[in-house]
Every structure is written in structure tokens, then in C-alpha cells.
């Protein structure tokens, strides 16, 4: 709890996605850890849309992100959709407030105007490129050779500004020294500032870059803890410097950089899904330009409880062997200090195991609701009335890893099996067995109470009377009813199929086998 000691600030965390496409499972895990931390400490979970890079803006991506969060049950306390006292929550709508901070830095000598054209920047990269330095940066070694307010006279700068010459504002990083912070997961981290370039803070279109906007907004939105993917660690020295120069290091949130999620070959990419056959996004995402759809966990048939649970365990555990946690249990158990700093490997088989476990634990009526939302209506699977659906789900859920598995696992309840594994019955078929099933048909037809126990009792009594081991008759019966050697208890199946259909299926196969 060290990072909460002496802290008077209310816990306020944020997820700050850029609306550039589908939400990768790493992104949802970032949301989850933010959410758990906020709820555990009675804090607020904020979603801020970071859309300052208009060239990367993708229509529909913002709504999609909120839909994903809703599906996962991770509702923000404040956001574009939820409102709140710290809005607007979309950075493009906050555009006008960033310039003043960039100019404050200029006044302090911590930033400068730069007027270099794209061609001049390109020329710089060519001119200073060497074998040792293949991609020269705009930094303390080169800034004095460029066209900026450090190299031009005050009159020239004023003249360029007043004539509306396109320009950016760059941070002026020190040419030496280190800058450090304590990460909640990684401990002390320090950076050599001489290797960091003078990042653009305000672009020519007046929009801030991520670097300026993230610091200003974390400050204005009173963010107490900022958790983000470790890919942002290299930007930390710039952000630390901005905090130092704009608001003071004491005002800075506690940071944690979350480990990468690894696929079969290093960092899990959205392409890995198609390559290895597992979903990578929370929900299906269709790119509006290419029309390409990348599959989501939801559509693959995952329950949100399982998805959340498996994401929580990708990089965290509670210190025991316990793996199954509900969202409420995660809120209680979660601590940022127990998040591992090493990358977490995503294992699709394990992901399916989580879903299987949740299918086993979840109340039947809730599974039916989940099946309905997966398939639109259960009529597309078959209509048997909701009472029967509960019994069907109870019978087959042990055999399902995904909601989509219910299609195959329940098909024989609604239609005559498409293929019947005759080869498994034929070799051992005999006139005794044929006689048994003929007699069974008569007994079943006159059975008053059609239920699994009565069906079994009747079956076994007849087998004993005819001196055939029931074990030898069960497989044929199963294949007659479902088409193969699978499925739950065969008398339970017959019970649900009902008298007419059970008799029809036994009769059909008995005739067929006897004709062969
Ligand atoms: N907008 C950044 C992103 O898309 C957010 C990084 C952060 O949380 O600071 O990942």
C-alpha cells in the first residue's frame, strides 16, 4: 500500500484510448486494471478519448470502445458518454486549452517555436545521417542548426508568428543528466535525458500531441494514478519533464507501466488472431476502410465474466493458486504491486478453460440469456420452450468451452442427426439386439411417465429379461438418438426428445440395421 500512504488525493484513474480501431485484449486489460484499482479504493474510473491525431481517427472506433466496456461490465464513472465534472472528455474538444501550457514552457525556456518545413526536416535527416546515427533526431545536438526560436532573432520569430507561418512548439530537453521516477510495478526507473529528442508538443494545426495533452489532462482531471502499456515507457522522460516544468513533480500521478501481452511470437499483434486462429479483439471489429473484420472474443462465444477473469490473470495473481475470480472478487483481491513486470503469455487453450469454468458456474438462466444474445434468439437453434432449454443447457454445458459450442452440442435435440455412425453399431449388431429394440419400442410406447429414470428402468429390465448386458445396448441406443458416440446421459436425451421423436429414431435405425 506504499503508494497510497500519505496520499490525500481521491483515487482517480483513466483509460485514455485513441479511437483508431478495434480494442485489443491488452487494451481491455489496461481498462480492467484501472477499473479494479479505482473500485478497490473507492475512486473514479474515467475514460478520456485521445483523438488529437486526426490523421489516425477512425469513425466508429469510439462507440465501439464504449460498447466493449459495456459488454465487459466495466462502466466508467466519467466519460464522453457518462458525463462528469472534468469534461470535455474528448481531447479534440479541449484543443483551445493546450496552447497556453506550451507557451508557458516557452516563456520559461523549456520549449521553443520551430518553423522547419517537412522538406527541411527531411534534409536534416539526410545531412546528419551516419553509420553510427542512422536516424538523426531533432535534439540538443542539432537544434541549433535548425530554424527555430533558439536560432532566429526575436524580430524574425515575431514576424513569422504574426504572418501565420506554420510552426510547431517543441520541448527543449536537457542535453545531459538523468530523470527518474518510481513505477508501481517496476520500481525505480531512470532515463538519460541526452538521448531524448525535442518532441513536438503542439502541432502546426494547433492540436497538442499526445505528450502535451496527456500531461495537461491528467493534471486538469486530477488523475491520481496513471496505468498504461509498457510501450509508453520510452515517452516517460518527456512526460516527467513536462510535469516538472508545468505542475511540479508532487502533483504527478503515480505511474504503472503494464507488461506486454505476448503471443506465440513476441508481442501479441492483431494479425496473430487470423494467423493462429484465436480472437484478439474484445468484440468483432470491422475496419470501415478495408471492410476487413477482425474477430472478437464475444463473437467467438466467450462470456464476459470469463474474458475479464482471463485478462486479470494475464500478468497478475493474488499470491495463491486461485484462478477463478468474479469481478467483485477481483476488486477485493487486486493490487497493482502484484502485477508482474515481465510480459504475460496469452494461451488460447487456457482462455477456453476459463470460459468452460464460467459456463459450469454461471446460473442456467444467465447462460440462456447469454445464448440468446449470441444467437439473436434461440429459435435459430431450435424451439423447445424455455423449460427444456434449461434442462438442455444443464445437460450439455460440461461439454462446451464456448457459447458457440452449444450449436453442435444441442443440434440433435432439434433435428434428426445429419450423419449416423453406423460403422460403430453394425459389426456387433445381432438378431437378439434387433429383437431387444423392437420390444423396447413397444414398452416405450406404452410408458405412462416419460422421464429419464423410468426410461432407464424400463430399458434395463428388458435387457435383463432378454439376458443381454445393458452396456452392449447403450451405445446403439445413443447412436440411434444422437448419431454418434457423444453427448450426455442417453436417457436424459430421450427424456428431452420426447416419446414420439425417441421412438421414431429407434425405429428408423432398427429397420435400417435389420435390412443390412
Ligand atoms: N492515447 C494513448 C493510447 O492510445 C494512451 C496512453 C496513456 O494511457 O497515457 O494508448
mmCIF file of N, CA and C in Angstrom, residues 416 437-447 450 455 458 477 480-481 493-511:
data_model
loop_
_atom_site.group_PDB
_atom_site.id
_atom_site.type_symbol
_atom_site.label_atom_id
_atom_site.label_comp_id
_atom_site.label_asym_id
_atom_site.label_seq_id
_atom_site.Cartn_x
_atom_site.Cartn_y
_atom_site.Cartn_z
ATOM 1 N N UNK A 416 -33.027 -34.407 -36.862
ATOM 2 C CA UNK A 416 -32.508 -35.756 -36.960
ATOM 3 C C UNK A 416 -31.022 -35.662 -37.329
ATOM 4 N N UNK A 437 -34.586 -54.148 -29.408
ATOM 5 C CA UNK A 437 -35.071 -52.798 -29.723
ATOM 6 C C UNK A 437 -36.538 -52.817 -30.192
ATOM 7 N N UNK A 438 -36.930 -53.907 -30.837
ATOM 8 C CA UNK A 438 -38.348 -53.993 -31.238
ATOM 9 C C UNK A 438 -39.231 -54.046 -29.998
ATOM 10 N N UNK A 439 -38.780 -54.832 -29.022
ATOM 11 C CA UNK A 439 -39.563 -54.944 -27.786
ATOM 12 C C UNK A 439 -39.533 -53.621 -27.022
ATOM 13 N N UNK A 440 -38.373 -52.982 -27.064
ATOM 14 C CA UNK A 440 -38.236 -51.703 -26.350
ATOM 15 C C UNK A 440 -39.234 -50.680 -26.897
ATOM 16 N N UNK A 441 -39.377 -50.696 -28.211
ATOM 17 C CA UNK A 441 -40.304 -49.740 -28.836
ATOM 18 C C UNK A 441 -41.719 -49.911 -28.272
ATOM 19 N N UNK A 442 -42.109 -51.143 -28.116
ATOM 20 C CA UNK A 442 -43.458 -51.415 -27.599
ATOM 21 C C UNK A 442 -43.569 -50.908 -26.158
ATOM 22 N N UNK A 443 -42.534 -51.213 -25.371
ATOM 23 C CA UNK A 443 -42.592 -50.803 -23.956
ATOM 24 C C UNK A 443 -42.556 -49.277 -23.829
ATOM 25 N N UNK A 444 -41.682 -48.667 -24.594
ATOM 26 C CA UNK A 444 -41.595 -47.196 -24.521
ATOM 27 C C UNK A 444 -42.908 -46.564 -24.964
ATOM 28 N N UNK A 445 -43.508 -47.176 -25.942
ATOM 29 C CA UNK A 445 -44.742 -46.605 -26.465
ATOM 30 C C UNK A 445 -45.845 -46.612 -25.393
ATOM 31 N N UNK A 446 -45.765 -47.611 -24.526
ATOM 32 C CA UNK A 446 -46.845 -47.684 -23.530
ATOM 33 C C UNK A 446 -46.424 -47.102 -22.177
ATOM 34 N N UNK A 447 -45.244 -46.518 -22.134
ATOM 35 C CA UNK A 447 -44.759 -45.941 -20.867
ATOM 36 C C UNK A 447 -45.627 -44.743 -20.471
ATOM 37 N N UNK A 450 -43.005 -40.405 -18.969
ATOM 38 C CA UNK A 450 -41.828 -40.291 -19.844
ATOM 39 C C UNK A 450 -40.759 -39.456 -19.139
ATOM 40 N N UNK A 455 -37.305 -44.334 -18.119
ATOM 41 C CA UNK A 455 -36.767 -44.856 -19.381
ATOM 42 C C UNK A 455 -35.608 -45.818 -19.115
ATOM 43 N N UNK A 458 -36.966 -49.134 -17.452
ATOM 44 C CA UNK A 458 -37.645 -49.953 -18.453
ATOM 45 C C UNK A 458 -36.630 -50.656 -19.359
ATOM 46 N N UNK A 477 -28.197 -47.463 -28.684
ATOM 47 C CA UNK A 477 -29.272 -46.507 -28.377
ATOM 48 C C UNK A 477 -28.779 -45.065 -28.547
ATOM 49 N N UNK A 480 -28.426 -44.207 -32.138
ATOM 50 C CA UNK A 480 -29.765 -44.028 -32.729
ATOM 51 C C UNK A 480 -30.313 -42.629 -32.432
ATOM 52 N N UNK A 481 -30.048 -42.165 -31.228
ATOM 53 C CA UNK A 481 -30.643 -40.882 -30.820
ATOM 54 C C UNK A 481 -29.833 -39.659 -31.259
ATOM 55 N N UNK A 493 -31.308 -37.607 -22.675
ATOM 56 C CA UNK A 493 -31.547 -37.138 -24.045
ATOM 57 C C UNK A 493 -32.926 -37.607 -24.508
ATOM 58 N N UNK A 494 -33.214 -38.894 -24.267
ATOM 59 C CA UNK A 494 -34.505 -39.447 -24.696
ATOM 60 C C UNK A 494 -35.653 -38.724 -23.989
ATOM 61 N N UNK A 495 -35.435 -38.421 -22.722
ATOM 62 C CA UNK A 495 -36.442 -37.701 -21.945
ATOM 63 C C UNK A 495 -36.790 -36.388 -22.648
ATOM 64 N N UNK A 496 -35.746 -35.626 -23.018
ATOM 65 C CA UNK A 496 -35.991 -34.315 -23.637
ATOM 66 C C UNK A 496 -36.543 -34.468 -25.057
ATOM 67 N N UNK A 497 -36.036 -35.451 -25.769
ATOM 68 C CA UNK A 497 -36.534 -35.644 -27.145
ATOM 69 C C UNK A 497 -38.034 -35.940 -27.153
ATOM 70 N N UNK A 498 -38.481 -36.604 -26.109
ATOM 71 C CA UNK A 498 -39.916 -36.914 -26.021
ATOM 72 C C UNK A 498 -40.217 -38.265 -26.661
ATOM 73 N N UNK A 499 -41.407 -38.744 -26.377
ATOM 74 C CA UNK A 499 -41.778 -40.095 -26.801
ATOM 75 C C UNK A 499 -41.779 -40.247 -28.332
ATOM 76 N N UNK A 500 -42.454 -39.360 -28.996
ATOM 77 C CA UNK A 500 -42.645 -39.515 -30.442
ATOM 78 C C UNK A 500 -41.300 -39.551 -31.170
ATOM 79 N N UNK A 501 -40.443 -38.592 -30.834
ATOM 80 C CA UNK A 501 -39.164 -38.490 -31.548
ATOM 81 C C UNK A 501 -38.221 -39.632 -31.169
ATOM 82 N N UNK A 502 -38.217 -40.010 -29.907
ATOM 83 C CA UNK A 502 -37.337 -41.112 -29.484
ATOM 84 C C UNK A 502 -37.744 -42.392 -30.223
ATOM 85 N N UNK A 503 -39.017 -42.647 -30.229
ATOM 86 C CA UNK A 503 -39.499 -43.866 -30.893
ATOM 87 C C UNK A 503 -39.193 -43.820 -32.389
ATOM 88 N N UNK A 504 -39.384 -42.657 -32.964
ATOM 89 C CA UNK A 504 -39.095 -42.523 -34.398
ATOM 90 C C UNK A 504 -37.624 -42.852 -34.699
ATOM 91 N N UNK A 505 -36.732 -42.315 -33.890
ATOM 92 C CA UNK A 505 -35.297 -42.526 -34.161
ATOM 93 C C UNK A 505 -34.878 -43.983 -33.934
ATOM 94 N N UNK A 506 -35.422 -44.617 -32.876
ATOM 95 C CA UNK A 506 -35.062 -46.018 -32.612
ATOM 96 C C UNK A 506 -35.588 -46.885 -33.769
ATOM 97 N N UNK A 507 -36.799 -46.605 -34.157
ATOM 98 C CA UNK A 507 -37.447 -47.389 -35.213
ATOM 99 C C UNK A 507 -36.674 -47.303 -36.531
ATOM 100 N N UNK A 508 -36.340 -46.066 -36.873
ATOM 101 C CA UNK A 508 -35.625 -45.828 -38.131
ATOM 102 C C UNK A 508 -34.353 -46.656 -38.229
ATOM 103 N N UNK A 509 -33.565 -46.588 -37.158
ATOM 104 C CA UNK A 509 -32.280 -47.291 -37.200
ATOM 105 C C UNK A 509 -32.442 -48.799 -37.093
ATOM 106 N N UNK A 510 -33.414 -49.223 -36.287
ATOM 107 C CA UNK A 510 -33.619 -50.665 -36.139
ATOM 108 C C UNK A 510 -33.973 -51.277 -37.499
ATOM 109 N N UNK A 511 -34.839 -50.598 -38.221
ATOM 110 C CA UNK A 511 -35.230 -51.084 -39.553
ATOM 111 C C UNK A 511 -34.016 -51.105 -40.475
#
